[in-house]
């Protein structure tokens, strides 16, 4: 079993390596808000649903980002192809977000890396 110091060193080196080589990882690790938005959208996507902007605003603590910051972060991620935005057929004002395929693949790899670090 790896000691705490070894696990910390592995996570740090993984963070530095991936952050500099992959735009998906760059966004994922860019801020606590981007990290949480990604995880909330992933949670919904993997449950075969998309999550609405309003639901995200309710779940994410305001100390991490106000509604406008959440909105601008979502727009940036959509423009980079990390998330997809869908409009409700019943009400076009309702926007929902899911992971893109490339971002989903990055999160799957992130999960496998975390599992590797913490299962030893």
PDB file of N, CA and C in Angstrom, residues 48-83:
ATOM      1  N   UNK A  48     -27.989   9.250 -17.356  1.00  0.00           N
ATOM      2  CA  UNK A  48     -28.775   9.400 -18.587  1.00  0.00           C
ATOM      3  C   UNK A  48     -29.734  10.585 -18.547  1.00  0.00           C
ATOM      4  N   UNK A  49     -29.274  11.661 -17.939  1.00  0.00           N
ATOM      5  CA  UNK A  49     -30.044  12.897 -17.898  1.00  0.00           C
ATOM      6  C   UNK A  49     -29.085  14.051 -18.144  1.00  0.00           C
ATOM      7  N   UNK A  50     -29.639  15.164 -18.475  1.00  0.00           N
ATOM      8  CA  UNK A  50     -28.853  16.395 -18.504  1.00  0.00           C
ATOM      9  C   UNK A  50     -29.305  17.218 -17.309  1.00  0.00           C
ATOM     10  N   UNK A  51     -28.475  18.158 -16.895  1.00  0.00           N
ATOM     11  CA  UNK A  51     -28.822  18.987 -15.739  1.00  0.00           C
ATOM     12  C   UNK A  51     -29.053  20.414 -16.219  1.00  0.00           C
ATOM     13  N   UNK A  52     -30.083  21.024 -15.698  1.00  0.00           N
ATOM     14  CA  UNK A  52     -30.412  22.384 -16.122  1.00  0.00           C
ATOM     15  C   UNK A  52     -29.521  23.401 -15.404  1.00  0.00           C
ATOM     16  N   UNK A  53     -29.450  24.559 -16.006  1.00  0.00           N
ATOM     17  CA  UNK A  53     -28.711  25.675 -15.415  1.00  0.00           C
ATOM     18  C   UNK A  53     -29.261  25.992 -14.031  1.00  0.00           C
ATOM     19  N   UNK A  54     -30.575  25.998 -13.893  1.00  0.00           N
ATOM     20  CA  UNK A  54     -31.198  26.303 -12.600  1.00  0.00           C
ATOM     21  C   UNK A  54     -30.821  25.272 -11.538  1.00  0.00           C
ATOM     22  N   UNK A  55     -30.803  23.989 -11.919  1.00  0.00           N
ATOM     23  CA  UNK A  55     -30.410  22.949 -10.971  1.00  0.00           C
ATOM     24  C   UNK A  55     -28.951  23.127 -10.544  1.00  0.00           C
ATOM     25  N   UNK A  56     -28.091  23.451 -11.495  1.00  0.00           N
ATOM     26  CA  UNK A  56     -26.687  23.695 -11.164  1.00  0.00           C
ATOM     27  C   UNK A  56     -26.551  24.852 -10.171  1.00  0.00           C
ATOM     28  N   UNK A  57     -27.280  25.914 -10.419  1.00  0.00           N
ATOM     29  CA  UNK A  57     -27.214  27.079  -9.526  1.00  0.00           C
ATOM     30  C   UNK A  57     -27.691  26.735  -8.118  1.00  0.00           C
ATOM     31  N   UNK A  58     -28.664  25.854  -8.008  1.00  0.00           N
ATOM     32  CA  UNK A  58     -29.153  25.438  -6.688  1.00  0.00           C
ATOM     33  C   UNK A  58     -28.144  24.557  -5.962  1.00  0.00           C
ATOM     34  N   UNK A  59     -27.433  23.702  -6.707  1.00  0.00           N
ATOM     35  CA  UNK A  59     -26.512  22.742  -6.092  1.00  0.00           C
ATOM     36  C   UNK A  59     -25.170  23.346  -5.715  1.00  0.00           C
ATOM     37  N   UNK A  60     -24.685  24.266  -6.517  1.00  0.00           N
ATOM     38  CA  UNK A  60     -23.343  24.812  -6.302  1.00  0.00           C
ATOM     39  C   UNK A  60     -23.419  25.969  -5.307  1.00  0.00           C
ATOM     40  N   UNK A  61     -22.646  25.875  -4.222  1.00  0.00           N
ATOM     41  CA  UNK A  61     -22.662  26.944  -3.212  1.00  0.00           C
ATOM     42  C   UNK A  61     -22.281  28.301  -3.815  1.00  0.00           C
ATOM     43  N   UNK A  62     -22.994  29.329  -3.424  1.00  0.00           N
ATOM     44  CA  UNK A  62     -22.764  30.662  -3.987  1.00  0.00           C
ATOM     45  C   UNK A  62     -21.367  31.193  -3.666  1.00  0.00           C
ATOM     46  N   UNK A  63     -20.743  30.686  -2.603  1.00  0.00           N
ATOM     47  CA  UNK A  63     -19.387  31.153  -2.298  1.00  0.00           C
ATOM     48  C   UNK A  63     -18.371  30.693  -3.349  1.00  0.00           C
ATOM     49  N   UNK A  64     -18.736  29.663  -4.146  1.00  0.00           N
ATOM     50  CA  UNK A  64     -17.846  29.194  -5.208  1.00  0.00           C
ATOM     51  C   UNK A  64     -18.096  29.904  -6.531  1.00  0.00           C
ATOM     52  N   UNK A  65     -19.289  30.463  -6.689  1.00  0.00           N
ATOM     53  CA  UNK A  65     -19.584  31.173  -7.920  1.00  0.00           C
ATOM     54  C   UNK A  65     -21.018  31.650  -7.954  1.00  0.00           C
ATOM     55  N   UNK A  66     -21.197  32.897  -8.340  1.00  0.00           N
ATOM     56  CA  UNK A  66     -22.555  33.434  -8.460  1.00  0.00           C
ATOM     57  C   UNK A  66     -23.175  32.912  -9.757  1.00  0.00           C
ATOM     58  N   UNK A  67     -24.441  33.187  -9.939  1.00  0.00           N
ATOM     59  CA  UNK A  67     -25.171  32.684 -11.107  1.00  0.00           C
ATOM     60  C   UNK A  67     -24.506  33.120 -12.418  1.00  0.00           C
ATOM     61  N   UNK A  68     -24.063  34.362 -12.481  1.00  0.00           N
ATOM     62  CA  UNK A  68     -23.461  34.845 -13.729  1.00  0.00           C
ATOM     63  C   UNK A  68     -22.117  34.163 -13.992  1.00  0.00           C
ATOM     64  N   UNK A  69     -21.365  33.855 -12.952  1.00  0.00           N
ATOM     65  CA  UNK A  69     -20.088  33.157 -13.126  1.00  0.00           C
ATOM     66  C   UNK A  69     -20.325  31.719 -13.568  1.00  0.00           C
ATOM     67  N   UNK A  70     -21.327  31.089 -12.997  1.00  0.00           N
ATOM     68  CA  UNK A  70     -21.687  29.732 -13.420  1.00  0.00           C
ATOM     69  C   UNK A  70     -22.093  29.759 -14.895  1.00  0.00           C
ATOM     70  N   UNK A  71     -22.907  30.732 -15.265  1.00  0.00           N
ATOM     71  CA  UNK A  71     -23.375  30.844 -16.642  1.00  0.00           C
ATOM     72  C   UNK A  71     -22.213  31.068 -17.614  1.00  0.00           C
ATOM     73  N   UNK A  72     -21.305  31.963 -17.260  1.00  0.00           N
ATOM     74  CA  UNK A  72     -20.174  32.232 -18.164  1.00  0.00           C
ATOM     75  C   UNK A  72     -19.235  31.023 -18.244  1.00  0.00           C
ATOM     76  N   UNK A  73     -19.075  30.289 -17.140  1.00  0.00           N
ATOM     77  CA  UNK A  73     -18.256  29.080 -17.154  1.00  0.00           C
ATOM     78  C   UNK A  73     -18.886  28.024 -18.061  1.00  0.00           C
ATOM     79  N   UNK A  74     -20.206  27.872 -17.972  1.00  0.00           N
ATOM     80  CA  UNK A  74     -20.913  26.927 -18.842  1.00  0.00           C
ATOM     81  C   UNK A  74     -20.769  27.322 -20.312  1.00  0.00           C
ATOM     82  N   UNK A  75     -20.949  28.601 -20.614  1.00  0.00           N
ATOM     83  CA  UNK A  75     -20.824  29.061 -22.003  1.00  0.00           C
ATOM     84  C   UNK A  75     -19.427  28.814 -22.545  1.00  0.00           C
ATOM     85  N   UNK A  76     -18.414  29.057 -21.719  1.00  0.00           N
ATOM     86  CA  UNK A  76     -17.038  28.804 -22.142  1.00  0.00           C
ATOM     87  C   UNK A  76     -16.843  27.317 -22.444  1.00  0.00           C
ATOM     88  N   UNK A  77     -17.327  26.455 -21.552  1.00  0.00           N
ATOM     89  CA  UNK A  77     -17.163  25.007 -21.727  1.00  0.00           C
ATOM     90  C   UNK A  77     -17.906  24.507 -22.966  1.00  0.00           C
ATOM     91  N   UNK A  78     -19.072  25.075 -23.225  1.00  0.00           N
ATOM     92  CA  UNK A  78     -19.822  24.694 -24.439  1.00  0.00           C
ATOM     93  C   UNK A  78     -19.051  25.151 -25.680  1.00  0.00           C
ATOM     94  N   UNK A  79     -18.505  26.366 -25.644  1.00  0.00           N
ATOM     95  CA  UNK A  79     -17.767  26.886 -26.804  1.00  0.00           C
ATOM     96  C   UNK A  79     -16.514  26.064 -27.106  1.00  0.00           C
ATOM     97  N   UNK A  80     -15.929  25.451 -26.081  1.00  0.00           N
ATOM     98  CA  UNK A  80     -14.740  24.612 -26.258  1.00  0.00           C
ATOM     99  C   UNK A  80     -15.089  23.151 -26.554  1.00  0.00           C
ATOM    100  N   UNK A  81     -16.379  22.835 -26.517  1.00  0.00           N
ATOM    101  CA  UNK A  81     -16.803  21.469 -26.827  1.00  0.00           C
ATOM    102  C   UNK A  81     -16.714  20.504 -25.665  1.00  0.00           C
ATOM    103  N   UNK A  82     -16.617  21.012 -24.436  1.00  0.00           N
ATOM    104  CA  UNK A  82     -16.549  20.133 -23.268  1.00  0.00           C
ATOM    105  C   UNK A  82     -17.938  19.655 -22.858  1.00  0.00           C
ATOM    106  N   UNK A  83     -18.917  20.530 -22.975  1.00  0.00           N
ATOM    107  CA  UNK A  83     -20.311  20.216 -22.643  1.00  0.00           C
ATOM    108  C   UNK A  83     -21.175  20.480 -23.865  1.00  0.00           C
TER     109      UNK A  83
END
